[in-house]
Coordinates of C-alpha atoms in Angstrom, one line a residue:
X1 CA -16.2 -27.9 -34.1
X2 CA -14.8 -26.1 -30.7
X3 CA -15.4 -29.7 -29.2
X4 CA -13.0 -32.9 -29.2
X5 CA -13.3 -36.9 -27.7
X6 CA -11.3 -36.4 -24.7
X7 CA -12.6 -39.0 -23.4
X8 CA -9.9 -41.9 -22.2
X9 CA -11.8 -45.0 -21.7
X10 CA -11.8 -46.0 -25.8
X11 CA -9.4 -48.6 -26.6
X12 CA -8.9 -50.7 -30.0
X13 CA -10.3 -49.5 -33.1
X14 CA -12.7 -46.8 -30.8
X15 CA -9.1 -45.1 -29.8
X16 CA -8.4 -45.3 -33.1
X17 CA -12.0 -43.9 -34.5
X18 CA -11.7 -41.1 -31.6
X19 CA -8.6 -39.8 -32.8
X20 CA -9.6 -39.9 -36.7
X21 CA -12.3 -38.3 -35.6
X22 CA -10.2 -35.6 -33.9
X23 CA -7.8 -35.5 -36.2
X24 CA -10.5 -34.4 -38.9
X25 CA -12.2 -32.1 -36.8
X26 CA -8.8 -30.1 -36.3
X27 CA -8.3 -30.2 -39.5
X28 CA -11.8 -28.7 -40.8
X29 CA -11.3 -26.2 -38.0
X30 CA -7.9 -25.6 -39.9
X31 CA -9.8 -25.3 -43.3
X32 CA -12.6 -23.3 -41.9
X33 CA -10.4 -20.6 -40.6
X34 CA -8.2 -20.6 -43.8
X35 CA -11.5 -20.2 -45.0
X36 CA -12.5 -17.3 -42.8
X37 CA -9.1 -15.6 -43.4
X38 CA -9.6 -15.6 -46.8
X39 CA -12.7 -14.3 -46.8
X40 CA -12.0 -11.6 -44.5
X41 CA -9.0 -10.9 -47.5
X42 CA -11.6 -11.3 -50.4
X43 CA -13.3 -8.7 -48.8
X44 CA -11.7 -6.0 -48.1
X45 CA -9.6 -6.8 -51.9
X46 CA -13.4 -6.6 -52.8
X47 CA -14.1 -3.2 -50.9
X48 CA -10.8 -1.7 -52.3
X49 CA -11.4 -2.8 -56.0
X50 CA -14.9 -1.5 -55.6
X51 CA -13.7 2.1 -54.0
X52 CA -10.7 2.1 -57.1
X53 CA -13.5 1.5 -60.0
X54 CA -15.9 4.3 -58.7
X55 CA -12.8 6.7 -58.3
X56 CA -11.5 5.5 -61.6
X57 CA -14.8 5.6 -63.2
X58 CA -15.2 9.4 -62.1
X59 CA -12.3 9.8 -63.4
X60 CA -12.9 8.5 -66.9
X61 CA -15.9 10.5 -66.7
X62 CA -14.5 13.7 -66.7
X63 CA -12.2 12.9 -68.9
X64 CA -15.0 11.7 -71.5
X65 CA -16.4 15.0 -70.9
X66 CA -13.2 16.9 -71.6
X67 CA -12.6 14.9 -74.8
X68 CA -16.1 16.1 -75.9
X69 CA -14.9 19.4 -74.9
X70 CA -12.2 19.6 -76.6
X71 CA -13.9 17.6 -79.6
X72 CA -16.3 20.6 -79.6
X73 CA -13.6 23.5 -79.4
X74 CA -11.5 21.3 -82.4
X75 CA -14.2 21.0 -84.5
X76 CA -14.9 25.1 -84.1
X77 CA -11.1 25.3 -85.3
X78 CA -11.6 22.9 -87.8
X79 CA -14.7 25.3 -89.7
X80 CA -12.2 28.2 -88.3
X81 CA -9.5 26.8 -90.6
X82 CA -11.7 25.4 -93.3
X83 CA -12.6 29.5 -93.5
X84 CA -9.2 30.8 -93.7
X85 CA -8.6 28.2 -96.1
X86 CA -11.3 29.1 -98.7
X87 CA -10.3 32.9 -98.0
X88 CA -6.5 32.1 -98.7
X89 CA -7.7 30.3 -101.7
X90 CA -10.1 33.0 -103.0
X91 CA -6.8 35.8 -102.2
X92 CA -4.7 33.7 -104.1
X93 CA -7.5 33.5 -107.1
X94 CA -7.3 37.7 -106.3
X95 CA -4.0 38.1 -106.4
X96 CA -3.4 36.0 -109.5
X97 CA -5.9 38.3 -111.5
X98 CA -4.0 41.0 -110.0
X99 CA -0.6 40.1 -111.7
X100 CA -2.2 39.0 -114.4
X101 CA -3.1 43.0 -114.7
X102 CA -0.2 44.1 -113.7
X103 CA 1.4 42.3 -116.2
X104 CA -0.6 43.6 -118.9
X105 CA -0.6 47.3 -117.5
X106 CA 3.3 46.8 -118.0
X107 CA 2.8 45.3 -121.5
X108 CA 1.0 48.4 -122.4
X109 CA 2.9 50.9 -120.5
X110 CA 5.8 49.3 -122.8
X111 CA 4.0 49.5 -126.0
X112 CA 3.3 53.7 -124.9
X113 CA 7.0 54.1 -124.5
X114 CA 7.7 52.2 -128.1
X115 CA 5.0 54.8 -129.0
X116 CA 6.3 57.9 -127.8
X117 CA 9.5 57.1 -129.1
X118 CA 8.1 56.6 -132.6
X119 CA 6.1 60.2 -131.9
X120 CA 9.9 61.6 -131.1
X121 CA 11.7 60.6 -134.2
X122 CA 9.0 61.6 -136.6
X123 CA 8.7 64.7 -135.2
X124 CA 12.5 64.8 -135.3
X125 CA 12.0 64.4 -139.1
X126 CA 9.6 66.8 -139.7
X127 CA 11.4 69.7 -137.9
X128 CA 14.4 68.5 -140.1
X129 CA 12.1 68.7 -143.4
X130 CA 10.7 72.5 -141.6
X131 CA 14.6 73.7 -141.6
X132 CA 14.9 72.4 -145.1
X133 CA 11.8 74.7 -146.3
X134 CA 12.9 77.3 -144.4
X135 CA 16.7 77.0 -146.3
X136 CA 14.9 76.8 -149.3
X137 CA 13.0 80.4 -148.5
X138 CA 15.7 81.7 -147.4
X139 CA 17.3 81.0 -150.8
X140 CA 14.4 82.0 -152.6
X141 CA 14.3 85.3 -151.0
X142 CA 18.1 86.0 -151.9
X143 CA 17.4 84.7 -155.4
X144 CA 14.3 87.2 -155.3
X145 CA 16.3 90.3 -153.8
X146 CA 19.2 89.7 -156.9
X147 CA 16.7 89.6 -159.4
X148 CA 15.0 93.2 -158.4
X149 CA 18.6 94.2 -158.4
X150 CA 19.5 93.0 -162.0
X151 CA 15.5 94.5 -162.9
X152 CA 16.7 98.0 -161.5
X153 CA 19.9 97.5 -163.8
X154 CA 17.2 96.9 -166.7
X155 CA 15.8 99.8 -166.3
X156 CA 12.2 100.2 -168.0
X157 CA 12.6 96.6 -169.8
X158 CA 12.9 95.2 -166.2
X159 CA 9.9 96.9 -164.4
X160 CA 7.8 93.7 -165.2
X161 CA 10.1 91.0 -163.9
X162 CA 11.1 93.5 -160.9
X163 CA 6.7 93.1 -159.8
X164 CA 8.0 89.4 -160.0
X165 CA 11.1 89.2 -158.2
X166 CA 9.0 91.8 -155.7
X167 CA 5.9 88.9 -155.3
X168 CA 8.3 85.9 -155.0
X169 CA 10.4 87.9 -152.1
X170 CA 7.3 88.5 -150.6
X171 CA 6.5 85.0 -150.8
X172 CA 9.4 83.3 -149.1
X173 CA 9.2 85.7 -146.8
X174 CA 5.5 84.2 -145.4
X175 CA 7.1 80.8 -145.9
X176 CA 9.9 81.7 -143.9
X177 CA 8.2 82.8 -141.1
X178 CA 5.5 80.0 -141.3
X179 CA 8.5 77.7 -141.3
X180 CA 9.4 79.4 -138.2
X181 CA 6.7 79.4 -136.5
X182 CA 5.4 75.0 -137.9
X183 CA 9.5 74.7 -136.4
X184 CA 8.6 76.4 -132.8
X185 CA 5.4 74.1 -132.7
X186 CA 6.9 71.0 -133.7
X187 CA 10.0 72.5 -130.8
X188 CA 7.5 72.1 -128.7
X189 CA 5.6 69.1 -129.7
X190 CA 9.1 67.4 -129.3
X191 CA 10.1 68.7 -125.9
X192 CA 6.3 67.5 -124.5
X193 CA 6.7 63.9 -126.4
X194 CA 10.2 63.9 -124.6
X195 CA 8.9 64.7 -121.5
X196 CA 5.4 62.6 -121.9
X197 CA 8.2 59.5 -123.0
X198 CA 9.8 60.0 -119.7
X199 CA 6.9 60.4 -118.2
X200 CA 5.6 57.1 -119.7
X201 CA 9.1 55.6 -118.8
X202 CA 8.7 56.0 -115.3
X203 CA 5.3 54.6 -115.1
X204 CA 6.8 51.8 -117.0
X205 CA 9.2 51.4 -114.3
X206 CA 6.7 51.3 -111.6
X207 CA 4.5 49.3 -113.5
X208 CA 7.2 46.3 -113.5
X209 CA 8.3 47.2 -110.0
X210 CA 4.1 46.7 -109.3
X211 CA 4.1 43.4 -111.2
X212 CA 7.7 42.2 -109.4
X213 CA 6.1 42.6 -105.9
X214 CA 2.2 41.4 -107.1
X215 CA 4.2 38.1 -108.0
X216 CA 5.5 38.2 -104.8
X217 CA 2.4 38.5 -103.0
X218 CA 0.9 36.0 -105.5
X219 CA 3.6 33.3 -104.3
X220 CA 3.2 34.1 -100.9
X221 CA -0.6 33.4 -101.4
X222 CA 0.0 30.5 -102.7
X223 CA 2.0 29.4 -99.8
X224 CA -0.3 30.4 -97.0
X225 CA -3.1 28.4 -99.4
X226 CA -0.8 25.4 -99.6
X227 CA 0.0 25.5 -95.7
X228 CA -4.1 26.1 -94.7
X229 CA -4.5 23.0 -96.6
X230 CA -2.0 21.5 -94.6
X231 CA -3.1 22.6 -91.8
X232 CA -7.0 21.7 -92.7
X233 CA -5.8 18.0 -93.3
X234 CA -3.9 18.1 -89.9
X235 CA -6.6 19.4 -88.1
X236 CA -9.4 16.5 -89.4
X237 CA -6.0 14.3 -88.3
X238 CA -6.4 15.7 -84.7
X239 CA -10.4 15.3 -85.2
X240 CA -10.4 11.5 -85.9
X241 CA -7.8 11.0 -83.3
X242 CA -10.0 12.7 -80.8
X243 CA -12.7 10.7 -82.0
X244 CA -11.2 7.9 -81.4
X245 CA -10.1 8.5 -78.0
X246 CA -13.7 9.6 -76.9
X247 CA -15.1 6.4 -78.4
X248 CA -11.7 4.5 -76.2
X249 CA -12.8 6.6 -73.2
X250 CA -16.6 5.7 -73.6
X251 CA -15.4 1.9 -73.7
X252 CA -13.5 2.0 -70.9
X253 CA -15.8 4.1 -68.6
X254 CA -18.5 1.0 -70.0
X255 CA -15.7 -1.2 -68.5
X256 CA -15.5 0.5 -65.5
X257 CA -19.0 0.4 -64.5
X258 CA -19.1 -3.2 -65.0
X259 CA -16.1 -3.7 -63.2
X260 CA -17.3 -1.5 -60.3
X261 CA -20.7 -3.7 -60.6
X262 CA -19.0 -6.6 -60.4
X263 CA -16.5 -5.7 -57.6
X264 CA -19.7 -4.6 -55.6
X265 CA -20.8 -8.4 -56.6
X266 CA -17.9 -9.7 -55.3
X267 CA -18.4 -7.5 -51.7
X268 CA -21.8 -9.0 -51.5
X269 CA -20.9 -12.9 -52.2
X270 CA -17.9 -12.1 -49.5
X271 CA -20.4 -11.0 -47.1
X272 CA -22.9 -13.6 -48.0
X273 CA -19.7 -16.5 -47.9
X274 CA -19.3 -15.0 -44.3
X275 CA -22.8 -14.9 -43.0
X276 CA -22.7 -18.9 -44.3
X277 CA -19.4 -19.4 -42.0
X278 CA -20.8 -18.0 -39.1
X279 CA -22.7 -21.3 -38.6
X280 CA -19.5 -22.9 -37.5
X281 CA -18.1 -22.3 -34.3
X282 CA -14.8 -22.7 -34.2
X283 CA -12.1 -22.9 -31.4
X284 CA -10.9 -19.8 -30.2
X285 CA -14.4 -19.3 -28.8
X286 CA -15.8 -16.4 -31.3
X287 CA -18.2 -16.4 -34.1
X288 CA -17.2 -15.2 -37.6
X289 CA -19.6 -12.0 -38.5
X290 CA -20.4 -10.5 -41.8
X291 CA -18.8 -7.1 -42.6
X292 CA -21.1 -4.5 -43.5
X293 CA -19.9 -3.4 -47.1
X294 CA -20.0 1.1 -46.7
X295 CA -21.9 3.4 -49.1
X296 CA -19.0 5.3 -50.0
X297 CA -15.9 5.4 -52.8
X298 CA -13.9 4.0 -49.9
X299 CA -15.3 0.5 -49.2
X300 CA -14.0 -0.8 -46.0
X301 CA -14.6 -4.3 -44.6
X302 CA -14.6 -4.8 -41.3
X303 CA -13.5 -7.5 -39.0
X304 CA -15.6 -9.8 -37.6
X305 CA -16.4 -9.5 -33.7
X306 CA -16.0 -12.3 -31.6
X307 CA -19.5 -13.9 -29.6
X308 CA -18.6 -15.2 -26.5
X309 CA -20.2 -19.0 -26.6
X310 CA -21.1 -21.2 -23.0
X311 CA -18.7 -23.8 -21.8
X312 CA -20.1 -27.2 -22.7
X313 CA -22.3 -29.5 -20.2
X314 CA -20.9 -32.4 -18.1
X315 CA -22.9 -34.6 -20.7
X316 CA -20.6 -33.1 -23.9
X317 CA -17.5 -33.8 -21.8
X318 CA -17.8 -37.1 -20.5
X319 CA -20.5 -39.3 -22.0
X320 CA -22.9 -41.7 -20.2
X321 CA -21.2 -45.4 -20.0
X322 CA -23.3 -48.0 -22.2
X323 CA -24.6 -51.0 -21.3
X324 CA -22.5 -54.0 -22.1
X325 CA -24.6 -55.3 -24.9
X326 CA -25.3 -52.2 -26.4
X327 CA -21.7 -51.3 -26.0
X328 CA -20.6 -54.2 -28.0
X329 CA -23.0 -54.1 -30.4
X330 CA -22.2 -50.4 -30.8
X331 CA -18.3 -51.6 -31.9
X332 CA -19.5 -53.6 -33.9
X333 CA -21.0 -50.7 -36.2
X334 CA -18.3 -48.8 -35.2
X335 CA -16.1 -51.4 -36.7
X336 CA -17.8 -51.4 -40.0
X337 CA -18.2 -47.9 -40.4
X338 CA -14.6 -47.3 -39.7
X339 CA -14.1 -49.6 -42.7
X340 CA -16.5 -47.4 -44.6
X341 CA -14.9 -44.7 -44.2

């Protein structure tokens, strides 16, 4: 291909085959080293594309193992949060029994106070019926003390009824005094049932003050309950998501390597097209040499070295003149394999 008919002693259709000839071996020189050129750009694309995929496939490696990480550490939160949640649910169950209790504790300390209340008036009552009796033996002994007089006025007819008058003075005189003293009990039964009602009162008070704040911590438990499960149902949202981008990043590392195989393909078929174009020898006087594709994440191809090739002989250059017969039966196939082609 480095060679040409420079020969001037062709005239006719010969002139015309030489300069075909020429013609097509420039142009396949042309092609050839358009050919070489690209290969040479195949190549290092080749190299490049390799050295991207095996960075890029690192790459989506570690991130693979990250997601699988972090897939780990959110399924630890996940059982972390599934926990709270069963607690929060099992407070909430606690808390409900609680104010349930509370409520009831308050029902009864109500139904203590109605109680004491009832214990107040009726001992009201009776320490009003106790200063009745006692008016009535206070009467009785005045009624007693006038008849003694009127049996003294009697004289000895009124010695019998005076023992009488005597006995029944006697008499409210004990209930007089056991008036007095039923009166200082029931006092005192009243002031305690006032002070137990009080008493009672307050706990009432705190009992409902207990149940207001129970119902508090009972809504509040249902909140943190309603907001775990939230949370719970967020969380498996994250999970699934993760899930899904580990099973992406698995894919796409699978991609990866086939794309860094087949980039290391394409570096071998570029250096296997250039070994192939080494058999021609084209013009500038150098032969084409397959790049040795590196080892490494950066693949570099390098650029073929030039062989310096021998001038050609006197014989290539100026060819031996024919004898006439053979020379014009040589234009004759010439001629028809001009026409052939």
């Amino acid at each position: 291909m480095r060679y040409k008919i420079t020969h001037g002693g062709y005239a006719g259709t010969f002139r015309e085959i030489k300069q075909a000839l020429n013609a097509t071996v420039e142009k396949l020189v042309e092609t050839v080293h358009g050919i070489m050129e690209a290969t040479d750009t195949v190549g290092t694309a080749a190299a490049e594309i390799s050295s991207g995929s095996h960075d890029l496939s690192q790459r989506t490696e570690q991130q693979a193992s990250n997601l699988e990480e972090t897939a780990a550490s959110m399924e630890q939160i996940t059982g972390a949060v599934k926990q709270n949640t069963d607690n929060a649910n099992n407070a909430k169950n606690i808390a409900s029994g609680a104010n349930q209790i509370a409520m009831e504790g308050g029902q009864v300390a109500d139904q203590a106070v109605s109680a004491m209340r009832d214990i107040e008036t009726s001992s009201q009552k009776i320490a009003d019926i106790i200063g009745v009796i006692d008016e009535i033996a206070f009467q009785t002994n005045l009624l007693a003390l006038n008849a003694a007089v009127e049996a003294a006025r009697a004289g000895e007819a009124g010695k019998g009824f005076a023992v009488v008058a005597q006995e029944v003075r006697s008499l409210a005189g004990r209930s007089a005094s056991a008036s007095k003293e039923i009166k200082a009990l029931i006092s005192d039964s009243v002031a305690q049932v006032k002070s137990g009602a009080e008493l009672v009162n307050k706990a009432g008070e705190t009992l409902r003050d207990i149940v207001g704040q129970v119902g508090k911590v009972n809504a509040l438990m249902n909140d943190i309950a309603a907001a775990s499960v939230e949370q719970s149902s967020g969380i498996e949202e994250i999970n699934n998501a993760i899930a899904q981008m580990d099973s992406m990043t698995q894919q796409n590392a699978a991609l990866v390597e086939e794309n860094t195989a087949a980039a290391g393909s394409l570096v071998e078929q570029s250096k296997r097209l250039e070994e192939m174009m080494q058999f021609f020898k084209v013009g500038d006087g150098q032969a084409r040499k397959a790049a040795p594709a590196t080892h490494s994440t950066t693949m570099v191809v390098k650029k073929p070295v030039g062989a310096r090739v021998a001038p050609p002989s006197a014989r290539e250059q100026a060819p031996a003149k024919m004898p006439a017969a053979m020379k014009k039966q040589a234009n004759g196939h010439a001629d028809a394999e001009w026409k052939e082609f």
